Amino acid sequence: MSRYDLASEGRRLRGRPPEDPISLLGLLVVTPAADGLKYAQRLRDLIAGAVEISSSANFESDDVSEDTLPSWFLSLSDGELGDAPGDSIGSKGKRRYLEVRDDRPWNSGDWIYCFDPDLRAWSWWDVTIDENGKICVWVDTKGEAHIPCEELWWAIFVSGAASVEPLTLELASAWSGQRSIGLEK
């Protein structure tokens, strides 16, 4: 088993990574629209659902099941410009994504295809809180500074981000000094 297989990624979504990361990790610093702990749990749940689907999906077929994706995500990812009723935090994140990243919303079907293990350039590492209270989303990019990851940006925003700093590469020691948040209890 390697750090890049889906089973390892799934474990990192449910708990603090037990293995040491490679020397550099990708970092996206997030300012959530509401409570940071709820934000972290919402993001973990969404990515965990996508990783679960990708572990058994046939991406060569026309239809990949979206059954394990959260209902709030499916409401926000309908390909339409409007808000999702009853989800003000996710709707705010969707609006922010459309303002700062792309003026077209994703639909869940297109989004899940980006989790094809043969195509995805990143894997989940962790979400932490730093000493200043900022939410840090860590991904393993295999040391690459520039990767295609617009599906990750969509997930980060619709999970409730008000703003997100550009992806940077940071030493893994920065991650190891922070506390993981949003974990299952």
mmCIF file of N, CA and C in Angstrom, residues 8-147:
data_model
loop_
_atom_site.group_PDB
_atom_site.id
_atom_site.type_symbol
_atom_site.label_atom_id
_atom_site.label_comp_id
_atom_site.label_asym_id
_atom_site.label_seq_id
_atom_site.Cartn_x
_atom_site.Cartn_y
_atom_site.Cartn_z
ATOM 1 N N SER A 8 -5.403 4.572 1.395
ATOM 2 C CA SER A 8 -4.618 5.464 2.254
ATOM 3 C C SER A 8 -5.247 6.852 2.301
ATOM 4 N N GLU A 9 -5.701 7.322 1.156
ATOM 5 C CA GLU A 9 -6.347 8.630 1.113
ATOM 6 C C GLU A 9 -7.621 8.622 1.961
ATOM 7 N N GLY A 10 -8.378 7.552 1.884
ATOM 8 C CA GLY A 10 -9.588 7.435 2.702
ATOM 9 C C GLY A 10 -9.288 7.471 4.189
ATOM 10 N N ARG A 11 -8.213 6.816 4.611
ATOM 11 C CA ARG A 11 -7.817 6.858 6.027
ATOM 12 C C ARG A 11 -7.432 8.270 6.455
ATOM 13 N N ARG A 12 -6.767 8.999 5.574
ATOM 14 C CA ARG A 12 -6.380 10.374 5.906
ATOM 15 C C ARG A 12 -7.591 11.291 5.997
ATOM 16 N N LEU A 13 -8.664 10.950 5.336
ATOM 17 C CA LEU A 13 -9.887 11.742 5.438
ATOM 18 C C LEU A 13 -10.608 11.496 6.761
ATOM 19 N N ARG A 14 -10.450 10.301 7.321
ATOM 20 C CA ARG A 14 -11.134 9.948 8.573
ATOM 21 C C ARG A 14 -10.305 10.244 9.817
ATOM 22 N N GLY A 15 -8.999 10.405 9.669
ATOM 23 C CA GLY A 15 -8.139 10.636 10.826
ATOM 24 C C GLY A 15 -6.853 11.324 10.427
ATOM 25 N N ARG A 16 -6.136 11.762 11.416
ATOM 26 C CA ARG A 16 -4.852 12.422 11.140
ATOM 27 C C ARG A 16 -3.939 11.417 10.442
ATOM 28 N N PRO A 17 -3.261 11.843 9.387
ATOM 29 C CA PRO A 17 -2.391 10.923 8.650
ATOM 30 C C PRO A 17 -1.352 10.277 9.562
ATOM 31 N N PRO A 18 -1.291 8.947 9.563
ATOM 32 C CA PRO A 18 -0.323 8.269 10.419
ATOM 33 C C PRO A 18 1.087 8.246 9.825
ATOM 34 N N GLU A 19 1.189 8.366 8.512
ATOM 35 C CA GLU A 19 2.487 8.294 7.860
ATOM 36 C C GLU A 19 3.063 9.703 7.709
ATOM 37 N N ASP A 20 4.375 9.752 7.528
ATOM 38 C CA ASP A 20 5.037 11.025 7.276
ATOM 39 C C ASP A 20 4.782 11.442 5.842
ATOM 40 N N PRO A 21 4.521 12.729 5.621
ATOM 41 C CA PRO A 21 4.328 13.193 4.244
ATOM 42 C C PRO A 21 5.666 13.311 3.526
ATOM 43 N N ILE A 22 5.586 13.459 2.216
ATOM 44 C CA ILE A 22 6.799 13.789 1.486
ATOM 45 C C ILE A 22 7.235 15.175 1.966
ATOM 46 N N SER A 23 8.387 15.638 1.559
ATOM 47 C CA SER A 23 8.942 16.870 2.124
ATOM 48 C C SER A 23 8.107 18.110 1.845
ATOM 49 N N LEU A 24 7.375 18.137 0.735
ATOM 50 C CA LEU A 24 6.548 19.294 0.390
ATOM 51 C C LEU A 24 5.097 18.882 0.218
ATOM 52 N N LEU A 25 4.202 19.709 0.741
ATOM 53 C CA LEU A 25 2.765 19.506 0.567
ATOM 54 C C LEU A 25 2.165 20.769 -0.028
ATOM 55 N N GLY A 26 1.077 20.594 -0.784
ATOM 56 C CA GLY A 26 0.332 21.740 -1.276
ATOM 57 C C GLY A 26 -0.545 22.289 -0.160
ATOM 58 N N LEU A 27 -0.634 23.604 -0.081
ATOM 59 C CA LEU A 27 -1.415 24.255 0.972
ATOM 60 C C LEU A 27 -2.343 25.293 0.365
ATOM 61 N N LEU A 28 -3.613 25.212 0.770
ATOM 62 C CA LEU A 28 -4.606 26.232 0.459
ATOM 63 C C LEU A 28 -5.114 26.767 1.794
ATOM 64 N N VAL A 29 -4.911 28.046 2.047
ATOM 65 C CA VAL A 29 -5.353 28.654 3.296
ATOM 66 C C VAL A 29 -6.742 29.239 3.064
ATOM 67 N N VAL A 30 -7.687 28.815 3.913
ATOM 68 C CA VAL A 30 -9.098 29.125 3.724
ATOM 69 C C VAL A 30 -9.608 30.001 4.863
ATOM 70 N N THR A 31 -10.389 30.999 4.500
ATOM 71 C CA THR A 31 -11.185 31.736 5.477
ATOM 72 C C THR A 31 -12.618 31.269 5.275
ATOM 73 N N PRO A 32 -13.161 30.501 6.224
ATOM 74 C CA PRO A 32 -14.519 30.004 6.046
ATOM 75 C C PRO A 32 -15.560 31.090 6.289
ATOM 76 N N ALA A 33 -16.723 30.906 5.681
ATOM 77 C CA ALA A 33 -17.824 31.855 5.852
ATOM 78 C C ALA A 33 -18.470 31.725 7.228
ATOM 79 N N ALA A 34 -18.255 30.611 7.898
ATOM 80 C CA ALA A 34 -18.847 30.377 9.224
ATOM 81 C C ALA A 34 -17.846 29.589 10.060
ATOM 82 N N ASP A 35 -18.319 28.796 10.967
ATOM 83 C CA ASP A 35 -17.500 28.029 11.902
ATOM 84 C C ASP A 35 -16.471 27.147 11.180
ATOM 85 N N GLY A 36 -15.199 27.293 11.571
ATOM 86 C CA GLY A 36 -14.110 26.558 10.928
ATOM 87 C C GLY A 36 -14.183 25.058 11.124
ATOM 88 N N LEU A 37 -14.604 24.608 12.296
ATOM 89 C CA LEU A 37 -14.700 23.163 12.542
ATOM 90 C C LEU A 37 -15.788 22.531 11.686
ATOM 91 N N LYS A 38 -16.925 23.208 11.571
ATOM 92 C CA LYS A 38 -18.003 22.696 10.715
ATOM 93 C C LYS A 38 -17.571 22.708 9.254
ATOM 94 N N TYR A 39 -16.834 23.750 8.879
ATOM 95 C CA TYR A 39 -16.321 23.819 7.518
ATOM 96 C C TYR A 39 -15.423 22.610 7.223
ATOM 97 N N ALA A 40 -14.506 22.337 8.133
ATOM 98 C CA ALA A 40 -13.562 21.233 7.930
ATOM 99 C C ALA A 40 -14.297 19.902 7.808
ATOM 100 N N GLN A 41 -15.310 19.678 8.642
ATOM 101 C CA GLN A 41 -16.071 18.427 8.573
ATOM 102 C C GLN A 41 -16.829 18.323 7.251
ATOM 103 N N ARG A 42 -17.404 19.417 6.837
ATOM 104 C CA ARG A 42 -18.158 19.438 5.581
ATOM 105 C C ARG A 42 -17.233 19.116 4.401
ATOM 106 N N LEU A 43 -16.040 19.717 4.374
ATOM 107 C CA LEU A 43 -15.087 19.450 3.297
ATOM 108 C C LEU A 43 -14.602 18.004 3.344
ATOM 109 N N ARG A 44 -14.261 17.517 4.530
ATOM 110 C CA ARG A 44 -13.826 16.116 4.655
ATOM 111 C C ARG A 44 -14.906 15.157 4.157
ATOM 112 N N ASP A 45 -16.163 15.395 4.552
ATOM 113 C CA ASP A 45 -17.262 14.517 4.130
ATOM 114 C C ASP A 45 -17.406 14.494 2.614
ATOM 115 N N LEU A 46 -17.289 15.659 2.006
ATOM 116 C CA LEU A 46 -17.428 15.740 0.555
ATOM 117 C C LEU A 46 -16.303 14.988 -0.157
ATOM 118 N N ILE A 47 -15.067 15.255 0.212
ATOM 119 C CA ILE A 47 -13.943 14.591 -0.450
ATOM 120 C C ILE A 47 -13.969 13.090 -0.153
ATOM 121 N N ALA A 48 -14.344 12.706 1.056
ATOM 122 C CA ALA A 48 -14.455 11.278 1.392
ATOM 123 C C ALA A 48 -15.485 10.588 0.500
ATOM 124 N N GLY A 49 -16.615 11.234 0.260
ATOM 125 C CA GLY A 49 -17.620 10.660 -0.634
ATOM 126 C C GLY A 49 -17.082 10.474 -2.043
ATOM 127 N N ALA A 50 -16.345 11.449 -2.526
ATOM 128 C CA ALA A 50 -15.775 11.356 -3.876
ATOM 129 C C ALA A 50 -14.711 10.265 -3.954
ATOM 130 N N VAL A 51 -13.877 10.162 -2.930
ATOM 131 C CA VAL A 51 -12.837 9.121 -2.923
ATOM 132 C C VAL A 51 -13.489 7.741 -2.850
ATOM 133 N N GLU A 52 -14.543 7.615 -2.072
ATOM 134 C CA GLU A 52 -15.267 6.330 -1.994
ATOM 135 C C GLU A 52 -15.819 5.948 -3.364
ATOM 136 N N ILE A 53 -16.411 6.891 -4.055
ATOM 137 C CA ILE A 53 -16.933 6.617 -5.396
ATOM 138 C C ILE A 53 -15.795 6.213 -6.332
ATOM 139 N N SER A 54 -14.694 6.959 -6.282
ATOM 140 C CA SER A 54 -13.607 6.690 -7.225
ATOM 141 C C SER A 54 -12.926 5.347 -6.986
ATOM 142 N N SER A 55 -13.076 4.802 -5.776
ATOM 143 C CA SER A 55 -12.433 3.514 -5.495
ATOM 144 C C SER A 55 -13.114 2.347 -6.203
ATOM 145 N N SER A 56 -14.364 2.535 -6.620
ATOM 146 C CA SER A 56 -15.049 1.428 -7.281
ATOM 147 C C SER A 56 -15.703 1.810 -8.611
ATOM 148 N N ALA A 57 -15.624 3.063 -9.001
ATOM 149 C CA ALA A 57 -16.310 3.523 -10.209
ATOM 150 C C ALA A 57 -15.588 3.067 -11.470
ATOM 151 N N ASN A 58 -16.376 2.862 -12.499
ATOM 152 C CA ASN A 58 -15.848 2.616 -13.831
ATOM 153 C C ASN A 58 -15.933 3.937 -14.581
ATOM 154 N N PHE A 59 -14.846 4.670 -14.625
ATOM 155 C CA PHE A 59 -14.854 5.982 -15.244
ATOM 156 C C PHE A 59 -14.921 5.925 -16.765
ATOM 157 N N GLU A 60 -14.879 4.726 -17.318
ATOM 158 C CA GLU A 60 -15.059 4.573 -18.758
ATOM 159 C C GLU A 60 -16.543 4.573 -19.128
ATOM 160 N N SER A 61 -17.407 4.381 -18.135
ATOM 161 C CA SER A 61 -18.846 4.355 -18.412
ATOM 162 C C SER A 61 -19.389 5.777 -18.455
ATOM 163 N N ASP A 62 -20.588 5.901 -18.983
ATOM 164 C CA ASP A 62 -21.213 7.219 -19.083
ATOM 165 C C ASP A 62 -21.756 7.707 -17.756
ATOM 166 N N ASP A 63 -22.143 6.799 -16.890
ATOM 167 C CA ASP A 63 -22.754 7.183 -15.622
ATOM 168 C C ASP A 63 -21.948 6.648 -14.452
ATOM 169 N N VAL A 64 -21.479 7.552 -13.630
ATOM 170 C CA VAL A 64 -20.805 7.191 -12.391
ATOM 171 C C VAL A 64 -21.734 7.618 -11.266
ATOM 172 N N SER A 65 -21.984 6.727 -10.345
ATOM 173 C CA SER A 65 -22.892 7.000 -9.244
ATOM 174 C C SER A 65 -22.398 8.167 -8.404
ATOM 175 N N GLU A 66 -23.321 8.971 -7.942
ATOM 176 C CA GLU A 66 -23.022 10.090 -7.052
ATOM 177 C C GLU A 66 -23.650 9.862 -5.680
ATOM 178 N N ASP A 67 -24.002 8.610 -5.397
ATOM 179 C CA ASP A 67 -24.776 8.277 -4.191
ATOM 180 C C ASP A 67 -24.128 8.675 -2.880
ATOM 181 N N THR A 68 -22.812 8.643 -2.783
ATOM 182 C CA THR A 68 -22.190 8.936 -1.498
ATOM 183 C C THR A 68 -21.817 10.413 -1.341
ATOM 184 N N LEU A 69 -22.174 11.231 -2.331
ATOM 185 C CA LEU A 69 -21.921 12.664 -2.195
ATOM 186 C C LEU A 69 -23.012 13.280 -1.325
ATOM 187 N N PRO A 70 -22.651 14.228 -0.480
ATOM 188 C CA PRO A 70 -23.650 14.860 0.394
ATOM 189 C C PRO A 70 -24.747 15.565 -0.403
ATOM 190 N N SER A 71 -25.960 15.527 0.113
ATOM 191 C CA SER A 71 -27.097 16.145 -0.585
ATOM 192 C C SER A 71 -26.900 17.654 -0.751
ATOM 193 N N TRP A 72 -26.268 18.306 0.230
ATOM 194 C CA TRP A 72 -26.036 19.749 0.095
ATOM 195 C C TRP A 72 -25.151 20.033 -1.116
ATOM 196 N N PHE A 73 -24.158 19.153 -1.364
ATOM 197 C CA PHE A 73 -23.270 19.335 -2.503
ATOM 198 C C PHE A 73 -24.038 19.145 -3.808
ATOM 199 N N LEU A 74 -24.888 18.130 -3.862
ATOM 200 C CA LEU A 74 -25.664 17.883 -5.076
ATOM 201 C C LEU A 74 -26.579 19.068 -5.389
ATOM 202 N N SER A 75 -27.139 19.693 -4.350
ATOM 203 C CA SER A 75 -27.990 20.873 -4.556
ATOM 204 C C SER A 75 -27.191 22.053 -5.105
ATOM 205 N N LEU A 76 -25.981 22.229 -4.612
ATOM 206 C CA LEU A 76 -25.140 23.340 -5.066
ATOM 207 C C LEU A 76 -24.524 23.076 -6.434
ATOM 208 N N SER A 77 -24.348 21.813 -6.777
ATOM 209 C CA SER A 77 -23.662 21.430 -8.017
ATOM 210 C C SER A 77 -24.646 20.950 -9.065
ATOM 211 N N ASP A 78 -25.631 21.793 -9.330
ATOM 212 C CA ASP A 78 -26.637 21.445 -10.330
ATOM 213 C C ASP A 78 -26.376 22.116 -11.670
ATOM 214 N N GLY A 79 -25.253 22.814 -11.777
ATOM 215 C CA GLY A 79 -24.909 23.493 -13.021
ATOM 216 C C GLY A 79 -25.618 24.821 -13.205
ATOM 217 N N GLU A 80 -26.440 25.207 -12.238
ATOM 218 C CA GLU A 80 -27.202 26.453 -12.320
ATOM 219 C C GLU A 80 -26.519 27.549 -11.519
ATOM 220 N N LEU A 81 -26.798 28.777 -11.843
ATOM 221 C CA LEU A 81 -26.181 29.913 -11.184
ATOM 222 C C LEU A 81 -26.763 30.231 -9.807
ATOM 223 N N GLY A 82 -27.975 29.855 -9.517
ATOM 224 C CA GLY A 82 -28.639 30.266 -8.286
ATOM 225 C C GLY A 82 -28.134 29.575 -7.034
ATOM 226 N N ASP A 83 -28.616 30.085 -5.897
ATOM 227 C CA ASP A 83 -28.285 29.525 -4.594
ATOM 228 C C ASP A 83 -29.027 28.211 -4.364
ATOM 229 N N ALA A 84 -28.550 27.461 -3.376
ATOM 230 C CA ALA A 84 -29.234 26.233 -2.955
ATOM 231 C C ALA A 84 -30.123 26.589 -1.766
ATOM 232 N N PRO A 85 -31.414 26.340 -1.855
ATOM 233 C CA PRO A 85 -32.312 26.674 -0.745
ATOM 234 C C PRO A 85 -31.871 25.981 0.546
ATOM 235 N N GLY A 86 -31.861 26.739 1.633
ATOM 236 C CA GLY A 86 -31.537 26.182 2.940
ATOM 237 C C GLY A 86 -30.050 26.006 3.204
ATOM 238 N N ASP A 87 -29.198 26.451 2.299
ATOM 239 C CA ASP A 87 -27.756 26.296 2.494
ATOM 240 C C ASP A 87 -27.070 27.635 2.217
ATOM 241 N N SER A 88 -27.198 28.548 3.149
ATOM 242 C CA SER A 88 -26.639 29.883 2.940
ATOM 243 C C SER A 88 -25.108 29.858 2.895
ATOM 244 N N ILE A 89 -24.488 29.001 3.702
ATOM 245 C CA ILE A 89 -23.022 28.933 3.724
ATOM 246 C C ILE A 89 -22.485 28.391 2.408
ATOM 247 N N GLY A 90 -23.045 27.279 1.948
ATOM 248 C CA GLY A 90 -22.619 26.709 0.676
ATOM 249 C C GLY A 90 -22.933 27.630 -0.491
ATOM 250 N N SER A 91 -24.076 28.306 -0.434
ATOM 251 C CA SER A 91 -24.449 29.239 -1.496
ATOM 252 C C SER A 91 -23.490 30.413 -1.552
ATOM 253 N N LYS A 92 -23.070 30.904 -0.385
ATOM 254 C CA LYS A 92 -22.096 31.990 -0.359
ATOM 255 C C LYS A 92 -20.773 31.519 -0.974
ATOM 256 N N GLY A 93 -20.349 30.311 -0.634
ATOM 257 C CA GLY A 93 -19.127 29.761 -1.211
ATOM 258 C C GLY A 93 -19.226 29.599 -2.722
ATOM 259 N N LYS A 94 -20.384 29.159 -3.179
ATOM 260 C CA LYS A 94 -20.599 29.008 -4.620
ATOM 261 C C LYS A 94 -20.487 30.363 -5.311
ATOM 262 N N ARG A 95 -21.120 31.384 -4.738
ATOM 263 C CA ARG A 95 -21.034 32.720 -5.318
ATOM 264 C C ARG A 95 -19.588 33.222 -5.347
ATOM 265 N N ARG A 96 -18.832 32.963 -4.285
ATOM 266 C CA ARG A 96 -17.429 33.382 -4.238
ATOM 267 C C ARG A 96 -16.603 32.655 -5.312
ATOM 268 N N TYR A 97 -16.853 31.361 -5.483
ATOM 269 C CA TYR A 97 -16.150 30.613 -6.534
ATOM 270 C C TYR A 97 -16.423 31.258 -7.903
ATOM 271 N N LEU A 98 -17.680 31.560 -8.163
ATOM 272 C CA LEU A 98 -18.054 32.142 -9.449
ATOM 273 C C LEU A 98 -17.420 33.522 -9.640
ATOM 274 N N GLU A 99 -17.210 34.249 -8.552
ATOM 275 C CA GLU A 99 -16.582 35.570 -8.619
ATOM 276 C C GLU A 99 -15.077 35.481 -8.865
ATOM 277 N N VAL A 100 -14.407 34.575 -8.179
ATOM 278 C CA VAL A 100 -12.943 34.599 -8.188
ATOM 279 C C VAL A 100 -12.277 33.502 -9.014
ATOM 280 N N ARG A 101 -12.965 32.439 -9.344
ATOM 281 C CA ARG A 101 -12.333 31.329 -10.059
ATOM 282 C C ARG A 101 -12.870 31.173 -11.479
ATOM 283 N N ASP A 102 -14.153 31.018 -11.606
ATOM 284 C CA ASP A 102 -14.759 30.706 -12.898
ATOM 285 C C ASP A 102 -16.205 31.171 -12.833
ATOM 286 N N ASP A 103 -16.717 31.673 -13.908
ATOM 287 C CA ASP A 103 -18.094 32.168 -13.873
ATOM 288 C C ASP A 103 -19.120 31.102 -14.243
ATOM 289 N N ARG A 104 -18.666 29.856 -14.288
ATOM 290 C CA ARG A 104 -19.582 28.747 -14.584
ATOM 291 C C ARG A 104 -19.604 27.772 -13.414
ATOM 292 N N PRO A 105 -20.781 27.473 -12.902
ATOM 293 C CA PRO A 105 -20.842 26.488 -11.808
ATOM 294 C C PRO A 105 -20.654 25.068 -12.338
ATOM 295 N N TRP A 106 -20.127 24.218 -11.494
ATOM 296 C CA TRP A 106 -19.956 22.810 -11.840
ATOM 297 C C TRP A 106 -21.271 22.070 -11.656
ATOM 298 N N ASN A 107 -21.437 20.997 -12.401
ATOM 299 C CA ASN A 107 -22.495 20.049 -12.041
ATOM 300 C C ASN A 107 -21.799 18.828 -11.449
ATOM 301 N N SER A 108 -22.510 18.126 -10.606
ATOM 302 C CA SER A 108 -21.891 17.033 -9.844
ATOM 303 C C SER A 108 -21.367 15.922 -10.743
ATOM 304 N N GLY A 109 -22.015 15.673 -11.877
ATOM 305 C CA GLY A 109 -21.553 14.623 -12.782
ATOM 306 C C GLY A 109 -20.182 14.931 -13.362
ATOM 307 N N ASP A 110 -19.990 16.163 -13.823
ATOM 308 C CA ASP A 110 -18.674 16.550 -14.348
ATOM 309 C C ASP A 110 -17.629 16.552 -13.237
ATOM 310 N N TRP A 111 -18.026 17.004 -12.062
ATOM 311 C CA TRP A 111 -17.100 17.103 -10.938
ATOM 312 C C TRP A 111 -16.570 15.737 -10.532
ATOM 313 N N ILE A 112 -17.449 14.743 -10.417
ATOM 314 C CA ILE A 112 -17.010 13.429 -9.927
ATOM 315 C C ILE A 112 -16.051 12.770 -10.911
ATOM 316 N N TYR A 113 -16.178 13.054 -12.199
ATOM 317 C CA TYR A 113 -15.249 12.474 -13.173
ATOM 318 C C TYR A 113 -13.818 12.976 -12.976
ATOM 319 N N CYS A 114 -13.655 14.110 -12.325
ATOM 320 C CA CYS A 114 -12.307 14.617 -12.031
ATOM 321 C C CYS A 114 -11.609 13.789 -10.955
ATOM 322 N N PHE A 115 -12.340 12.879 -10.315
ATOM 323 C CA PHE A 115 -11.754 12.011 -9.297
ATOM 324 C C PHE A 115 -11.279 10.677 -9.869
ATOM 325 N N ASP A 116 -11.279 10.555 -11.179
ATOM 326 C CA ASP A 116 -10.705 9.372 -11.821
ATOM 327 C C ASP A 116 -9.250 9.280 -11.352
ATOM 328 N N PRO A 117 -8.871 8.182 -10.690
ATOM 329 C CA PRO A 117 -7.509 8.074 -10.163
ATOM 330 C C PRO A 117 -6.422 8.188 -11.228
ATOM 331 N N ASP A 118 -6.754 7.900 -12.461
ATOM 332 C CA ASP A 118 -5.759 8.015 -13.528
ATOM 333 C C ASP A 118 -5.535 9.460 -13.966
ATOM 334 N N LEU A 119 -6.434 10.356 -13.564
ATOM 335 C CA LEU A 119 -6.349 11.741 -14.013
ATOM 336 C C LEU A 119 -6.021 12.739 -12.908
ATOM 337 N N ARG A 120 -6.393 12.450 -11.688
ATOM 338 C CA ARG A 120 -6.260 13.421 -10.603
ATOM 339 C C ARG A 120 -4.799 13.621 -10.227
ATOM 340 N N ALA A 121 -4.377 14.879 -10.120
ATOM 341 C CA ALA A 121 -2.980 15.221 -9.866
ATOM 342 C C ALA A 121 -2.684 15.481 -8.393
ATOM 343 N N TRP A 122 -3.637 15.292 -7.521
ATOM 344 C CA TRP A 122 -3.450 15.553 -6.100
ATOM 345 C C TRP A 122 -4.171 14.479 -5.302
ATOM 346 N N SER A 123 -3.762 14.321 -4.064
ATOM 347 C CA SER A 123 -4.516 13.465 -3.150
ATOM 348 C C SER A 123 -4.641 14.201 -1.821
ATOM 349 N N TRP A 124 -5.704 13.899 -1.130
ATOM 350 C CA TRP A 124 -5.995 14.544 0.144
ATOM 351 C C TRP A 124 -4.901 14.222 1.144
ATOM 352 N N TRP A 125 -4.518 15.240 1.935
ATOM 353 C CA TRP A 125 -3.620 14.986 3.044
ATOM 354 C C TRP A 125 -4.301 15.276 4.371
ATOM 355 N N ASP A 126 -4.773 16.510 4.603
ATOM 356 C CA ASP A 126 -5.356 16.848 5.906
ATOM 357 C C ASP A 126 -5.970 18.240 5.845
ATOM 358 N N VAL A 127 -6.733 18.569 6.875
ATOM 359 C CA VAL A 127 -7.178 19.945 7.104
ATOM 360 C C VAL A 127 -6.847 20.261 8.559
ATOM 361 N N THR A 128 -6.184 21.398 8.754
ATOM 362 C CA THR A 128 -5.688 21.770 10.077
ATOM 363 C C THR A 128 -6.065 23.215 10.382
ATOM 364 N N ILE A 129 -5.742 23.608 11.605
ATOM 365 C CA ILE A 129 -5.889 25.006 11.993
ATOM 366 C C ILE A 129 -4.519 25.487 12.451
ATOM 367 N N ASP A 130 -4.117 26.663 11.965
ATOM 368 C CA ASP A 130 -2.787 27.164 12.340
ATOM 369 C C ASP A 130 -2.872 28.030 13.594
ATOM 370 N N GLU A 131 -1.728 28.540 14.021
ATOM 371 C CA GLU A 131 -1.660 29.307 15.269
ATOM 372 C C GLU A 131 -2.451 30.613 15.192
ATOM 373 N N ASN A 132 -2.777 31.074 13.983
ATOM 374 C CA ASN A 132 -3.560 32.302 13.805
ATOM 375 C C ASN A 132 -5.042 32.018 13.590
ATOM 376 N N GLY A 133 -5.431 30.748 13.699
ATOM 377 C CA GLY A 133 -6.833 30.381 13.514
ATOM 378 C C GLY A 133 -7.250 30.205 12.074
ATOM 379 N N LYS A 134 -6.303 30.202 11.145
ATOM 380 C CA LYS A 134 -6.624 29.997 9.726
ATOM 381 C C LYS A 134 -6.797 28.506 9.453
ATOM 382 N N ILE A 135 -7.716 28.196 8.567
ATOM 383 C CA ILE A 135 -7.953 26.818 8.151
ATOM 384 C C ILE A 135 -6.990 26.496 7.014
ATOM 385 N N CYS A 136 -6.255 25.406 7.154
ATOM 386 C CA CYS A 136 -5.246 24.994 6.175
ATOM 387 C C CYS A 136 -5.649 23.666 5.552
ATOM 388 N N VAL A 137 -5.874 23.666 4.259
ATOM 389 C CA VAL A 137 -6.191 22.444 3.521
ATOM 390 C C VAL A 137 -4.900 21.985 2.862
ATOM 391 N N TRP A 138 -4.467 20.779 3.229
ATOM 392 C CA TRP A 138 -3.210 20.206 2.753
ATOM 393 C C TRP A 138 -3.496 19.107 1.748
ATOM 394 N N VAL A 139 -2.807 19.143 0.612
ATOM 395 C CA VAL A 139 -2.922 18.096 -0.399
ATOM 396 C C VAL A 139 -1.531 17.662 -0.823
ATOM 397 N N ASP A 140 -1.425 16.417 -1.201
ATOM 398 C CA ASP A 140 -0.170 15.874 -1.701
ATOM 399 C C ASP A 140 -0.174 16.048 -3.213
ATOM 400 N N THR A 141 0.727 16.859 -3.698
ATOM 401 C CA THR A 141 0.847 17.110 -5.138
ATOM 402 C C THR A 141 2.086 16.429 -5.718
ATOM 403 N N LYS A 142 2.677 15.524 -4.932
ATOM 404 C CA LYS A 142 3.928 14.859 -5.312
ATOM 405 C C LYS A 142 5.034 15.889 -5.576
ATOM 406 N N GLY A 143 4.968 16.994 -4.849
ATOM 407 C CA GLY A 143 5.986 18.021 -4.947
ATOM 408 C C GLY A 143 5.818 18.995 -6.092
ATOM 409 N N GLU A 144 4.739 18.858 -6.851
ATOM 410 C CA GLU A 144 4.504 19.759 -7.988
ATOM 411 C C GLU A 144 3.816 21.033 -7.508
ATOM 412 N N ALA A 145 4.306 22.175 -7.962
ATOM 413 C CA ALA A 145 3.747 23.461 -7.544
ATOM 414 C C ALA A 145 2.498 23.846 -8.331
ATOM 415 N N HIS A 146 2.407 23.404 -9.563
ATOM 416 C CA HIS A 146 1.272 23.763 -10.419
ATOM 417 C C HIS A 146 0.622 22.484 -10.920
ATOM 418 N N ILE A 147 -0.599 22.267 -10.490
ATOM 419 C CA ILE A 147 -1.338 21.071 -10.877
ATOM 420 C C ILE A 147 -2.753 21.467 -11.280
#
